[in-house]
Amino acid sequence: MGVGFHGAAVITLDAKARVAIPTRHRAALADAGKSLVLTAHPEGCVLIYPAAEWEPVRQRVESFPSFDPKASWWKRLLLGFEEHVAPDGSGRILLSPALRQHARLEREAMMVGQGHYFELWDSAVWSAKLGQALAAPGTPGPGVEDFSL
């Protein structure tokens, strides 16, 4: 069935800019391999992928057209910020200054499972974006027009 990361957790960056992977996800990450890939998302969060799950995404990003300005910026962001890390014995990963600056991460953060990867958001940014998304009128985006709960 593969890796499945679901749920949200409030986490805290420690004094050394490390975050602890929630305990319930550590075994799944270990099963997926010890290496994680961190990178920047255009909306202002950090993406956390098991290395095996990242590789197909990376291959696709590398094929983006070089002469398309928008595609080039996505490529610069996703590949330019790419970092490979391994959790320490306590399940913590170190966030680089560049990724912390990109995501405005200072202390409290939200780690949100997205199936095959996590998003790591500054808590204040997460709250603001979530509020905007829930308050926005209109129809669902492409691909979810017929979705119902």
mmCIF file with all atom_site columns, C-alpha atoms in Angstrom:
data_model
loop_
_atom_site.group_PDB
_atom_site.id
_atom_site.type_symbol
_atom_site.label_atom_id
_atom_site.label_alt_id
_atom_site.label_comp_id
_atom_site.label_asym_id
_atom_site.label_entity_id
_atom_site.label_seq_id
_atom_site.pdbx_PDB_ins_code
_atom_site.Cartn_x
_atom_site.Cartn_y
_atom_site.Cartn_z
_atom_site.occupancy
_atom_site.B_iso_or_equiv
_atom_site.pdbx_formal_charge
_atom_site.auth_seq_id
_atom_site.auth_comp_id
_atom_site.auth_asym_id
_atom_site.auth_atom_id
_atom_site.pdbx_PDB_model_num
ATOM 1   C CA . MET A 1 1   ? 0.000   0.000  0.000   1.00 0.00 ? 1   MET A CA 1
ATOM 2   C CA . GLY A 1 2   ? 2.897   2.408  0.556   1.00 0.00 ? 2   GLY A CA 1
ATOM 3   C CA . VAL A 1 3   ? 3.448   5.314  2.866   1.00 0.00 ? 3   VAL A CA 1
ATOM 4   C CA . GLY A 1 4   ? 0.502   7.231  4.262   1.00 0.00 ? 4   GLY A CA 1
ATOM 5   C CA . PHE A 1 5   ? 0.901   10.416 6.266   1.00 0.00 ? 5   PHE A CA 1
ATOM 6   C CA . HIS A 1 6   ? -2.394  11.792 7.532   1.00 0.00 ? 6   HIS A CA 1
ATOM 7   C CA . GLY A 1 7   ? -3.451  14.162 10.285  1.00 0.00 ? 7   GLY A CA 1
ATOM 8   C CA . ALA A 1 8   ? -2.142  17.426 11.643  1.00 0.00 ? 8   ALA A CA 1
ATOM 9   C CA . ALA A 1 9   ? 0.136   18.050 14.600  1.00 0.00 ? 9   ALA A CA 1
ATOM 10  C CA . VAL A 1 10  ? 1.244   21.190 16.382  1.00 0.00 ? 10  VAL A CA 1
ATOM 11  C CA . ILE A 1 11  ? 5.007   20.973 16.805  1.00 0.00 ? 11  ILE A CA 1
ATOM 12  C CA . THR A 1 12  ? 7.695   23.266 18.143  1.00 0.00 ? 12  THR A CA 1
ATOM 13  C CA . LEU A 1 13  ? 11.102  24.123 16.753  1.00 0.00 ? 13  LEU A CA 1
ATOM 14  C CA . ASP A 1 14  ? 13.707  23.678 19.445  1.00 0.00 ? 14  ASP A CA 1
ATOM 15  C CA . ALA A 1 15  ? 16.580  26.080 20.151  1.00 0.00 ? 15  ALA A CA 1
ATOM 16  C CA . LYS A 1 16  ? 18.707  24.348 17.468  1.00 0.00 ? 16  LYS A CA 1
ATOM 17  C CA . ALA A 1 17  ? 15.967  24.690 14.785  1.00 0.00 ? 17  ALA A CA 1
ATOM 18  C CA . ARG A 1 18  ? 15.029  21.018 14.909  1.00 0.00 ? 18  ARG A CA 1
ATOM 19  C CA . VAL A 1 19  ? 11.508  19.622 14.724  1.00 0.00 ? 19  VAL A CA 1
ATOM 20  C CA . ALA A 1 20  ? 10.453  16.233 15.996  1.00 0.00 ? 20  ALA A CA 1
ATOM 21  C CA . ILE A 1 21  ? 8.537   14.004 13.597  1.00 0.00 ? 21  ILE A CA 1
ATOM 22  C CA . PRO A 1 22  ? 5.325   12.990 15.417  1.00 0.00 ? 22  PRO A CA 1
ATOM 23  C CA . THR A 1 23  ? 5.760   9.575  17.053  1.00 0.00 ? 23  THR A CA 1
ATOM 24  C CA . ARG A 1 24  ? 2.871   8.030  15.120  1.00 0.00 ? 24  ARG A CA 1
ATOM 25  C CA . HIS A 1 25  ? 4.702   8.689  11.823  1.00 0.00 ? 25  HIS A CA 1
ATOM 26  C CA . ARG A 1 26  ? 8.226   7.614  12.759  1.00 0.00 ? 26  ARG A CA 1
ATOM 27  C CA . ALA A 1 27  ? 7.695   3.920  11.969  1.00 0.00 ? 27  ALA A CA 1
ATOM 28  C CA . ALA A 1 28  ? 6.243   4.716  8.531   1.00 0.00 ? 28  ALA A CA 1
ATOM 29  C CA . LEU A 1 29  ? 9.176   6.997  7.803   1.00 0.00 ? 29  LEU A CA 1
ATOM 30  C CA . ALA A 1 30  ? 11.603  4.297  8.909   1.00 0.00 ? 30  ALA A CA 1
ATOM 31  C CA . ASP A 1 31  ? 9.861   1.791  6.620   1.00 0.00 ? 31  ASP A CA 1
ATOM 32  C CA . ALA A 1 32  ? 10.170  4.255  3.726   1.00 0.00 ? 32  ALA A CA 1
ATOM 33  C CA . GLY A 1 33  ? 13.903  4.644  4.346   1.00 0.00 ? 33  GLY A CA 1
ATOM 34  C CA . LYS A 1 34  ? 15.914  6.754  6.720   1.00 0.00 ? 34  LYS A CA 1
ATOM 35  C CA . SER A 1 35  ? 16.534  9.676  4.370   1.00 0.00 ? 35  SER A CA 1
ATOM 36  C CA . LEU A 1 36  ? 14.050  12.522 4.079   1.00 0.00 ? 36  LEU A CA 1
ATOM 37  C CA . VAL A 1 37  ? 13.943  15.275 1.500   1.00 0.00 ? 37  VAL A CA 1
ATOM 38  C CA . LEU A 1 38  ? 13.000  18.793 2.533   1.00 0.00 ? 38  LEU A CA 1
ATOM 39  C CA . THR A 1 39  ? 12.207  21.525 0.043   1.00 0.00 ? 39  THR A CA 1
ATOM 40  C CA . ALA A 1 40  ? 10.282  24.777 -0.335  1.00 0.00 ? 40  ALA A CA 1
ATOM 41  C CA . HIS A 1 41  ? 6.713   25.009 -1.602  1.00 0.00 ? 41  HIS A CA 1
ATOM 42  C CA . PRO A 1 42  ? 5.614   28.121 -3.537  1.00 0.00 ? 42  PRO A CA 1
ATOM 43  C CA . GLU A 1 43  ? 2.823   28.843 -1.043  1.00 0.00 ? 43  GLU A CA 1
ATOM 44  C CA . GLY A 1 44  ? 5.289   29.310 1.810   1.00 0.00 ? 44  GLY A CA 1
ATOM 45  C CA . CYS A 1 45  ? 5.680   25.975 3.575   1.00 0.00 ? 45  CYS A CA 1
ATOM 46  C CA . VAL A 1 46  ? 8.333   23.279 3.754   1.00 0.00 ? 46  VAL A CA 1
ATOM 47  C CA . LEU A 1 47  ? 7.645   19.927 2.098   1.00 0.00 ? 47  LEU A CA 1
ATOM 48  C CA . ILE A 1 48  ? 8.927   16.785 3.842   1.00 0.00 ? 48  ILE A CA 1
ATOM 49  C CA . TYR A 1 49  ? 9.127   13.652 1.690   1.00 0.00 ? 49  TYR A CA 1
ATOM 50  C CA . PRO A 1 50  ? 10.623  10.226 2.273   1.00 0.00 ? 50  PRO A CA 1
ATOM 51  C CA . ALA A 1 51  ? 13.438  10.077 -0.306  1.00 0.00 ? 51  ALA A CA 1
ATOM 52  C CA . ALA A 1 52  ? 11.762  7.258  -2.264  1.00 0.00 ? 52  ALA A CA 1
ATOM 53  C CA . GLU A 1 53  ? 8.513   9.242  -2.558  1.00 0.00 ? 53  GLU A CA 1
ATOM 54  C CA . TRP A 1 54  ? 10.399  12.387 -3.630  1.00 0.00 ? 54  TRP A CA 1
ATOM 55  C CA . GLU A 1 55  ? 12.335  10.787 -6.484  1.00 0.00 ? 55  GLU A CA 1
ATOM 56  C CA . PRO A 1 56  ? 9.407   10.611 -8.997  1.00 0.00 ? 56  PRO A CA 1
ATOM 57  C CA . VAL A 1 57  ? 8.485   14.213 -8.143  1.00 0.00 ? 57  VAL A CA 1
ATOM 58  C CA . ARG A 1 58  ? 12.088  15.298 -8.637  1.00 0.00 ? 58  ARG A CA 1
ATOM 59  C CA . GLN A 1 59  ? 12.278  13.590 -12.024 1.00 0.00 ? 59  GLN A CA 1
ATOM 60  C CA . ARG A 1 60  ? 9.135   15.368 -13.147 1.00 0.00 ? 60  ARG A CA 1
ATOM 61  C CA . VAL A 1 61  ? 10.382  18.747 -11.932 1.00 0.00 ? 61  VAL A CA 1
ATOM 62  C CA . GLU A 1 62  ? 13.682  18.255 -13.765 1.00 0.00 ? 62  GLU A CA 1
ATOM 63  C CA . SER A 1 63  ? 11.698  17.897 -16.999 1.00 0.00 ? 63  SER A CA 1
ATOM 64  C CA . PHE A 1 64  ? 9.982   21.299 -16.636 1.00 0.00 ? 64  PHE A CA 1
ATOM 65  C CA . PRO A 1 65  ? 10.652  23.518 -19.666 1.00 0.00 ? 65  PRO A CA 1
ATOM 66  C CA . SER A 1 66  ? 13.619  25.809 -19.064 1.00 0.00 ? 66  SER A CA 1
ATOM 67  C CA . PHE A 1 67  ? 12.286  28.664 -21.180 1.00 0.00 ? 67  PHE A CA 1
ATOM 68  C CA . ASP A 1 68  ? 8.917   28.943 -19.445 1.00 0.00 ? 68  ASP A CA 1
ATOM 69  C CA . PRO A 1 69  ? 9.347   31.602 -16.718 1.00 0.00 ? 69  PRO A CA 1
ATOM 70  C CA . LYS A 1 70  ? 6.780   30.129 -14.311 1.00 0.00 ? 70  LYS A CA 1
ATOM 71  C CA . ALA A 1 71  ? 8.066   26.571 -14.732 1.00 0.00 ? 71  ALA A CA 1
ATOM 72  C CA . SER A 1 72  ? 11.625  27.818 -14.226 1.00 0.00 ? 72  SER A CA 1
ATOM 73  C CA . TRP A 1 73  ? 10.717  29.447 -10.924 1.00 0.00 ? 73  TRP A CA 1
ATOM 74  C CA . TRP A 1 74  ? 8.975   26.283 -9.702  1.00 0.00 ? 74  TRP A CA 1
ATOM 75  C CA . LYS A 1 75  ? 12.089  24.323 -10.672 1.00 0.00 ? 75  LYS A CA 1
ATOM 76  C CA . ARG A 1 76  ? 14.378  26.810 -8.906  1.00 0.00 ? 76  ARG A CA 1
ATOM 77  C CA . LEU A 1 77  ? 12.271  26.614 -5.782  1.00 0.00 ? 77  LEU A CA 1
ATOM 78  C CA . LEU A 1 78  ? 11.694  22.858 -5.608  1.00 0.00 ? 78  LEU A CA 1
ATOM 79  C CA . LEU A 1 79  ? 15.175  21.751 -6.653  1.00 0.00 ? 79  LEU A CA 1
ATOM 80  C CA . GLY A 1 80  ? 17.098  24.756 -5.385  1.00 0.00 ? 80  GLY A CA 1
ATOM 81  C CA . PHE A 1 81  ? 15.926  24.282 -1.797  1.00 0.00 ? 81  PHE A CA 1
ATOM 82  C CA . GLU A 1 82  ? 16.144  20.471 -1.886  1.00 0.00 ? 82  GLU A CA 1
ATOM 83  C CA . GLU A 1 83  ? 17.954  19.053 1.140   1.00 0.00 ? 83  GLU A CA 1
ATOM 84  C CA . HIS A 1 84  ? 18.477  15.444 2.220   1.00 0.00 ? 84  HIS A CA 1
ATOM 85  C CA . VAL A 1 85  ? 18.377  14.845 5.967   1.00 0.00 ? 85  VAL A CA 1
ATOM 86  C CA . ALA A 1 86  ? 18.169  11.883 8.321   1.00 0.00 ? 86  ALA A CA 1
ATOM 87  C CA . PRO A 1 87  ? 16.218  12.057 11.590  1.00 0.00 ? 87  PRO A CA 1
ATOM 88  C CA . ASP A 1 88  ? 18.358  11.713 14.694  1.00 0.00 ? 88  ASP A CA 1
ATOM 89  C CA . GLY A 1 89  ? 17.760  9.009  17.315  1.00 0.00 ? 89  GLY A CA 1
ATOM 90  C CA . SER A 1 90  ? 14.917  11.073 18.798  1.00 0.00 ? 90  SER A CA 1
ATOM 91  C CA . GLY A 1 91  ? 13.129  11.527 15.461  1.00 0.00 ? 91  GLY A CA 1
ATOM 92  C CA . ARG A 1 92  ? 14.209  15.147 15.029  1.00 0.00 ? 92  ARG A CA 1
ATOM 93  C CA . ILE A 1 93  ? 15.251  16.811 11.787  1.00 0.00 ? 93  ILE A CA 1
ATOM 94  C CA . LEU A 1 94  ? 17.261  19.988 11.426  1.00 0.00 ? 94  LEU A CA 1
ATOM 95  C CA . LEU A 1 95  ? 15.726  22.775 9.332   1.00 0.00 ? 95  LEU A CA 1
ATOM 96  C CA . SER A 1 96  ? 18.211  24.908 7.424   1.00 0.00 ? 96  SER A CA 1
ATOM 97  C CA . PRO A 1 97  ? 18.163  28.697 7.775   1.00 0.00 ? 97  PRO A CA 1
ATOM 98  C CA . ALA A 1 98  ? 17.087  29.021 4.116   1.00 0.00 ? 98  ALA A CA 1
ATOM 99  C CA . LEU A 1 99  ? 14.019  26.799 4.576   1.00 0.00 ? 99  LEU A CA 1
ATOM 100 C CA . ARG A 1 100 ? 13.126  28.442 7.895   1.00 0.00 ? 100 ARG A CA 1
ATOM 101 C CA . GLN A 1 101 ? 13.301  31.851 6.222   1.00 0.00 ? 101 GLN A CA 1
ATOM 102 C CA . HIS A 1 102 ? 11.223  30.704 3.234   1.00 0.00 ? 102 HIS A CA 1
ATOM 103 C CA . ALA A 1 103 ? 8.457   29.317 5.477   1.00 0.00 ? 103 ALA A CA 1
ATOM 104 C CA . ARG A 1 104 ? 8.820   32.019 8.154   1.00 0.00 ? 104 ARG A CA 1
ATOM 105 C CA . LEU A 1 105 ? 9.290   29.274 10.745  1.00 0.00 ? 105 LEU A CA 1
ATOM 106 C CA . GLU A 1 106 ? 10.270  30.563 14.152  1.00 0.00 ? 106 GLU A CA 1
ATOM 107 C CA . ARG A 1 107 ? 8.814   28.509 17.002  1.00 0.00 ? 107 ARG A CA 1
ATOM 108 C CA . GLU A 1 108 ? 5.358   26.933 16.659  1.00 0.00 ? 108 GLU A CA 1
ATOM 109 C CA . ALA A 1 109 ? 4.484   25.053 13.483  1.00 0.00 ? 109 ALA A CA 1
ATOM 110 C CA . MET A 1 110 ? 1.802   22.834 11.978  1.00 0.00 ? 110 MET A CA 1
ATOM 111 C CA . MET A 1 111 ? 2.813   19.549 10.367  1.00 0.00 ? 111 MET A CA 1
ATOM 112 C CA . VAL A 1 112 ? 0.028   18.478 8.021   1.00 0.00 ? 112 VAL A CA 1
ATOM 113 C CA . GLY A 1 113 ? -0.023  15.045 6.381   1.00 0.00 ? 113 GLY A CA 1
ATOM 114 C CA . GLN A 1 114 ? -0.726  14.995 2.655   1.00 0.00 ? 114 GLN A CA 1
ATOM 115 C CA . GLY A 1 115 ? -0.661  11.261 1.979   1.00 0.00 ? 115 GLY A CA 1
ATOM 116 C CA . HIS A 1 116 ? 2.848   10.686 0.622   1.00 0.00 ? 116 HIS A CA 1
ATOM 117 C CA . TYR A 1 117 ? 4.450   13.713 2.250   1.00 0.00 ? 117 TYR A CA 1
ATOM 118 C CA . PHE A 1 118 ? 4.050   16.384 4.927   1.00 0.00 ? 118 PHE A CA 1
ATOM 119 C CA . GLU A 1 119 ? 3.677   20.128 4.758   1.00 0.00 ? 119 GLU A CA 1
ATOM 120 C CA . LEU A 1 120 ? 5.321   22.129 7.537   1.00 0.00 ? 120 LEU A CA 1
ATOM 121 C CA . TRP A 1 121 ? 3.773   25.560 8.094   1.00 0.00 ? 121 TRP A CA 1
ATOM 122 C CA . ASP A 1 122 ? 4.430   28.371 10.524  1.00 0.00 ? 122 ASP A CA 1
ATOM 123 C CA . SER A 1 123 ? 1.347   28.259 12.787  1.00 0.00 ? 123 SER A CA 1
ATOM 124 C CA . ALA A 1 124 ? 0.363   31.883 12.138  1.00 0.00 ? 124 ALA A CA 1
ATOM 125 C CA . VAL A 1 125 ? 0.756   31.504 8.364   1.00 0.00 ? 125 VAL A CA 1
ATOM 126 C CA . TRP A 1 126 ? -1.241  28.244 8.477   1.00 0.00 ? 126 TRP A CA 1
ATOM 127 C CA . SER A 1 127 ? -4.076  29.873 10.425  1.00 0.00 ? 127 SER A CA 1
ATOM 128 C CA . ALA A 1 128 ? -4.263  32.837 8.049   1.00 0.00 ? 128 ALA A CA 1
ATOM 129 C CA . LYS A 1 129 ? -4.210  30.692 4.883   1.00 0.00 ? 129 LYS A CA 1
ATOM 130 C CA . LEU A 1 130 ? -6.733  28.227 6.315   1.00 0.00 ? 130 LEU A CA 1
ATOM 131 C CA . GLY A 1 131 ? -9.051  31.096 7.266   1.00 0.00 ? 131 GLY A CA 1
ATOM 132 C CA . GLN A 1 132 ? -8.793  32.556 3.751   1.00 0.00 ? 132 GLN A CA 1
ATOM 133 C CA . ALA A 1 133 ? -9.463  29.190 2.129   1.00 0.00 ? 133 ALA A CA 1
ATOM 134 C CA . LEU A 1 134 ? -12.517 28.463 4.265   1.00 0.00 ? 134 LEU A CA 1
ATOM 135 C CA . ALA A 1 135 ? -13.949 31.969 3.809   1.00 0.00 ? 135 ALA A CA 1
ATOM 136 C CA . ALA A 1 136 ? -13.507 32.019 0.031   1.00 0.00 ? 136 ALA A CA 1
ATOM 137 C CA . PRO A 1 137 ? -16.790 31.702 -1.824  1.00 0.00 ? 137 PRO A CA 1
ATOM 138 C CA . GLY A 1 138 ? -17.076 29.821 -5.061  1.00 0.00 ? 138 GLY A CA 1
ATOM 139 C CA . THR A 1 139 ? -16.908 26.394 -6.493  1.00 0.00 ? 139 THR A CA 1
ATOM 140 C CA . PRO A 1 140 ? -14.322 23.724 -5.743  1.00 0.00 ? 140 PRO A CA 1
ATOM 141 C CA . GLY A 1 141 ? -11.206 23.643 -7.875  1.00 0.00 ? 141 GLY A CA 1
ATOM 142 C CA . PRO A 1 142 ? -10.593 21.388 -10.872 1.00 0.00 ? 142 PRO A CA 1
ATOM 143 C CA . GLY A 1 143 ? -10.840 17.712 -10.104 1.00 0.00 ? 143 GLY A CA 1
ATOM 144 C CA . VAL A 1 144 ? -13.096 18.021 -7.055  1.00 0.00 ? 144 VAL A CA 1
ATOM 145 C CA . GLU A 1 145 ? -16.280 19.344 -8.656  1.00 0.00 ? 145 GLU A CA 1
ATOM 146 C CA . ASP A 1 146 ? -18.203 16.116 -7.941  1.00 0.00 ? 146 ASP A CA 1
ATOM 147 C CA . PHE A 1 147 ? -16.737 15.467 -4.495  1.00 0.00 ? 147 PHE A CA 1
ATOM 148 C CA . SER A 1 148 ? -19.200 15.028 -1.658  1.00 0.00 ? 148 SER A CA 1
ATOM 149 C CA . LEU A 1 149 ? -18.893 14.149 2.023   1.00 0.00 ? 149 LEU A CA 1
#
